[in-house]
Short mmCIF file of C-alpha atoms in Angstrom, two decimals:
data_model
loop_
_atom_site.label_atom_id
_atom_site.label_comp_id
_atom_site.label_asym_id
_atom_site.label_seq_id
_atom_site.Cartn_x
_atom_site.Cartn_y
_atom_site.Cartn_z
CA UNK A 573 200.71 60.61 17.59
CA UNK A 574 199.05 59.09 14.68
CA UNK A 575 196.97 60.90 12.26
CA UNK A 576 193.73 61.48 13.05
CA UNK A 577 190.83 60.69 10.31
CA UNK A 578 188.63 62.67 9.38
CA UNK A 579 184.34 62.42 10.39
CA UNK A 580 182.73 60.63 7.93
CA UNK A 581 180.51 62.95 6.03
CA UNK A 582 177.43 60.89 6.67
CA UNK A 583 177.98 61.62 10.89
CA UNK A 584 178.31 65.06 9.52
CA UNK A 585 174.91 65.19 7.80
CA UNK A 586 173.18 62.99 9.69
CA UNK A 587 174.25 65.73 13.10
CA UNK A 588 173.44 68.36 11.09
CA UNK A 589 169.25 66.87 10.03
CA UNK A 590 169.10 66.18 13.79
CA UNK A 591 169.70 69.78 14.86
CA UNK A 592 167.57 71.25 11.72
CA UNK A 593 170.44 71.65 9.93
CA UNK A 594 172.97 73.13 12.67
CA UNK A 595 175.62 70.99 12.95
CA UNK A 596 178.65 72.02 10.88
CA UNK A 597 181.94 70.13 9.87
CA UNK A 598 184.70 69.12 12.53
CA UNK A 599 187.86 67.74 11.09
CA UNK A 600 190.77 65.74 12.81
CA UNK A 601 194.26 67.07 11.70
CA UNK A 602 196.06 65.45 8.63
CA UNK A 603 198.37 64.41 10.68
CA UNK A 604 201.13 65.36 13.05
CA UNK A 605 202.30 68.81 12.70
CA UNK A 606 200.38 69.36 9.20
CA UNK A 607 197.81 71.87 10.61
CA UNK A 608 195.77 71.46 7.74
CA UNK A 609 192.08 70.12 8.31
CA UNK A 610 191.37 66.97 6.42
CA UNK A 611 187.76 68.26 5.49
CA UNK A 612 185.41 70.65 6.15
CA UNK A 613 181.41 70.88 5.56
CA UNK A 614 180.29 73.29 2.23
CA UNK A 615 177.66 74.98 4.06
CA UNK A 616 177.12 76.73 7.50
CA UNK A 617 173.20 77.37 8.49
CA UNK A 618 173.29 80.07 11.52
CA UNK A 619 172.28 79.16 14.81
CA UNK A 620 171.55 81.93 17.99
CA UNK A 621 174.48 82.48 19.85
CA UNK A 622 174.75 79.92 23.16
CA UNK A 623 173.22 77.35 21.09
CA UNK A 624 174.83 73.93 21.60
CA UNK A 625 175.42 72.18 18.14
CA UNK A 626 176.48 68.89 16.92
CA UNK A 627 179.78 68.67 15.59
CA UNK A 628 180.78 65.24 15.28
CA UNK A 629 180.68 62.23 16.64
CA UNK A 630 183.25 61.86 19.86
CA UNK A 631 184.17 57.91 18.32
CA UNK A 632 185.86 59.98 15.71
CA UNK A 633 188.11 61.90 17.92
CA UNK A 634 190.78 59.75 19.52
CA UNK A 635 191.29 60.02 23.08
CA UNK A 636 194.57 62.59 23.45
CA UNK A 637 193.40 63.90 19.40
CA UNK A 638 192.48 67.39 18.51
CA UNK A 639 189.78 68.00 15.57
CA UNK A 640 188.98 71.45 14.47
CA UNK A 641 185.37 72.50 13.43
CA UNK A 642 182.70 75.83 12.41
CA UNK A 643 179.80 77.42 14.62
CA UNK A 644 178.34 79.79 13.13
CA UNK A 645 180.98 80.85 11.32
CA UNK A 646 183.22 80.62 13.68
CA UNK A 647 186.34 78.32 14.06
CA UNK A 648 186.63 76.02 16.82
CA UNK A 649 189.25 73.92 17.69
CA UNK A 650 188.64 70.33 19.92
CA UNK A 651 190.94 68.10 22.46
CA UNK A 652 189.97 64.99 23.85
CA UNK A 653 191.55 64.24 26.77
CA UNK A 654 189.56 60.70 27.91
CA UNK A 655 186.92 58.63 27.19
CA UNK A 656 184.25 60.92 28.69
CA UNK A 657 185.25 64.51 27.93
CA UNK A 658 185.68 67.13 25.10
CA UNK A 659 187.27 70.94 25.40
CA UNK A 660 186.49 73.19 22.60
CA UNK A 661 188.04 76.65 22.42
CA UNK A 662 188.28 79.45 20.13
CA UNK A 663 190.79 78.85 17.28
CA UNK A 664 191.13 82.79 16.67
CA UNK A 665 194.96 82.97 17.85
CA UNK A 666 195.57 85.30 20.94
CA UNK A 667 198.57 87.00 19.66
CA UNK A 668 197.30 88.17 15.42
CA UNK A 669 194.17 86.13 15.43
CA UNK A 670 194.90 84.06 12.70
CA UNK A 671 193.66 80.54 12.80
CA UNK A 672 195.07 77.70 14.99
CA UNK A 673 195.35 74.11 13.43
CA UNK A 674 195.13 71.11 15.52
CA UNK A 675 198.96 69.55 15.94
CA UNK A 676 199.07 66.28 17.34
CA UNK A 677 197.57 67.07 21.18
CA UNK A 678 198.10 70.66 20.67
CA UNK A 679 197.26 73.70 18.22
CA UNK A 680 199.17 75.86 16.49
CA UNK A 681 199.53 79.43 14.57
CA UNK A 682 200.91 78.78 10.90
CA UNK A 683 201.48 82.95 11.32
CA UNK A 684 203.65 83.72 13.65
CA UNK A 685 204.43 80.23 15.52
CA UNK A 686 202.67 79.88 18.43
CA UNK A 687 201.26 76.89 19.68
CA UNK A 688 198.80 76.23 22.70
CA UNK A 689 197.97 73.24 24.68
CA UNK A 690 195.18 71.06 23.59
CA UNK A 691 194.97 70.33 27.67
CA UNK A 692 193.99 73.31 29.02
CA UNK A 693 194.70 76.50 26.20
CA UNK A 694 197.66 77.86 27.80
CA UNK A 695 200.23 79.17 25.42
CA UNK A 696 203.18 76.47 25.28
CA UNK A 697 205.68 78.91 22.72
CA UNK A 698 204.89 82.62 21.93
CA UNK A 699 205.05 85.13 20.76
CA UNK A 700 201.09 84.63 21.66
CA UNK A 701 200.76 85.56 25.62
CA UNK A 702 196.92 84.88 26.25
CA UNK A 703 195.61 81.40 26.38
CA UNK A 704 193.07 80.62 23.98
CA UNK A 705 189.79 81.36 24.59
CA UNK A 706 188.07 78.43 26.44
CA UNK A 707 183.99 77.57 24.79
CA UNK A 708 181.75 75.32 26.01
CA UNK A 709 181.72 71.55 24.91
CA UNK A 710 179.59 68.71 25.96
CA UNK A 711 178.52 65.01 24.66
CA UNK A 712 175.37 64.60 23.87
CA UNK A 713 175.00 61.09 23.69
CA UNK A 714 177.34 60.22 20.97
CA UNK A 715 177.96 63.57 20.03
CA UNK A 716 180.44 66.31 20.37
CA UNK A 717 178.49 70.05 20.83
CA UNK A 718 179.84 73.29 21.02
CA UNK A 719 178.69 76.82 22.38
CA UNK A 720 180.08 79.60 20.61
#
């Protein structure tokens, strides 16, 4: 797959002045197997838990692409899967809890080496056993949101 780019920072800030300042950074993967996030906003207002916020805009998530992203502190990881739809889960790895990265349409664990499908969660090597937690994700208009 091709590296993904990164949101522009104005998308970023212009989400985040539509939501009174909720939206927080989502980042598309470096590239291909890099799990390192290519940016990631400086500051994270709070936002009640359930609350949908804007985390980028879906034009900047390739269809098959995974992004990764904050609510409310909280790291989220995104796949695309078409035109029309986003899935957001929890990037808190099943098996330690360390941090997945995006990698190409999946995630992975730089801890301990698992990896999960971007699809559906489901753990694709272990030694994680659980699928990551699914979250809800929804366009709004132009826009990625996330409930965490």
């Amino acid at each position: 797959m091709n590296p993904e780019k990164a949101l522009p920072r104005r998308s970023l800030l212009l989400g985040a002045g539509a939501l009174g300042g909720g939206a927080l950074a989502l980042s598309a993967c470096a590239g291909p197997g890099t799990g390192t996030p290519a940016s990631t906003a400086a500051a994270e207002p709070s936002v009640p838990a359930g609350t949908a916020v804007r985390i980028g805009k879906l034009s900047d998530v390739k269809v098959g692409g995974t992004a990764t992203g904050k609510v409310n502190g909280k790291t989220v990881v995104i796949f695309r899967p078409d035109e029309k739809t986003v899935l957001a889960y929890d990037a808190a790895c099943t098996h330690a809890g360390c941090p997945v990265a995006p990698d190409g349409a999946d995630f992975a664990c730089p801890c301990h080496g698992s990896s999960f499908k971007g699809s559906d969660g489901s753990v694709v090597n272990g030694p994680a056993r659980s699928p990551l937690a699914k979250l809800t994700a929804a366009l709004d208009g132009e826009w990625i949101t996330v409930s965490a």
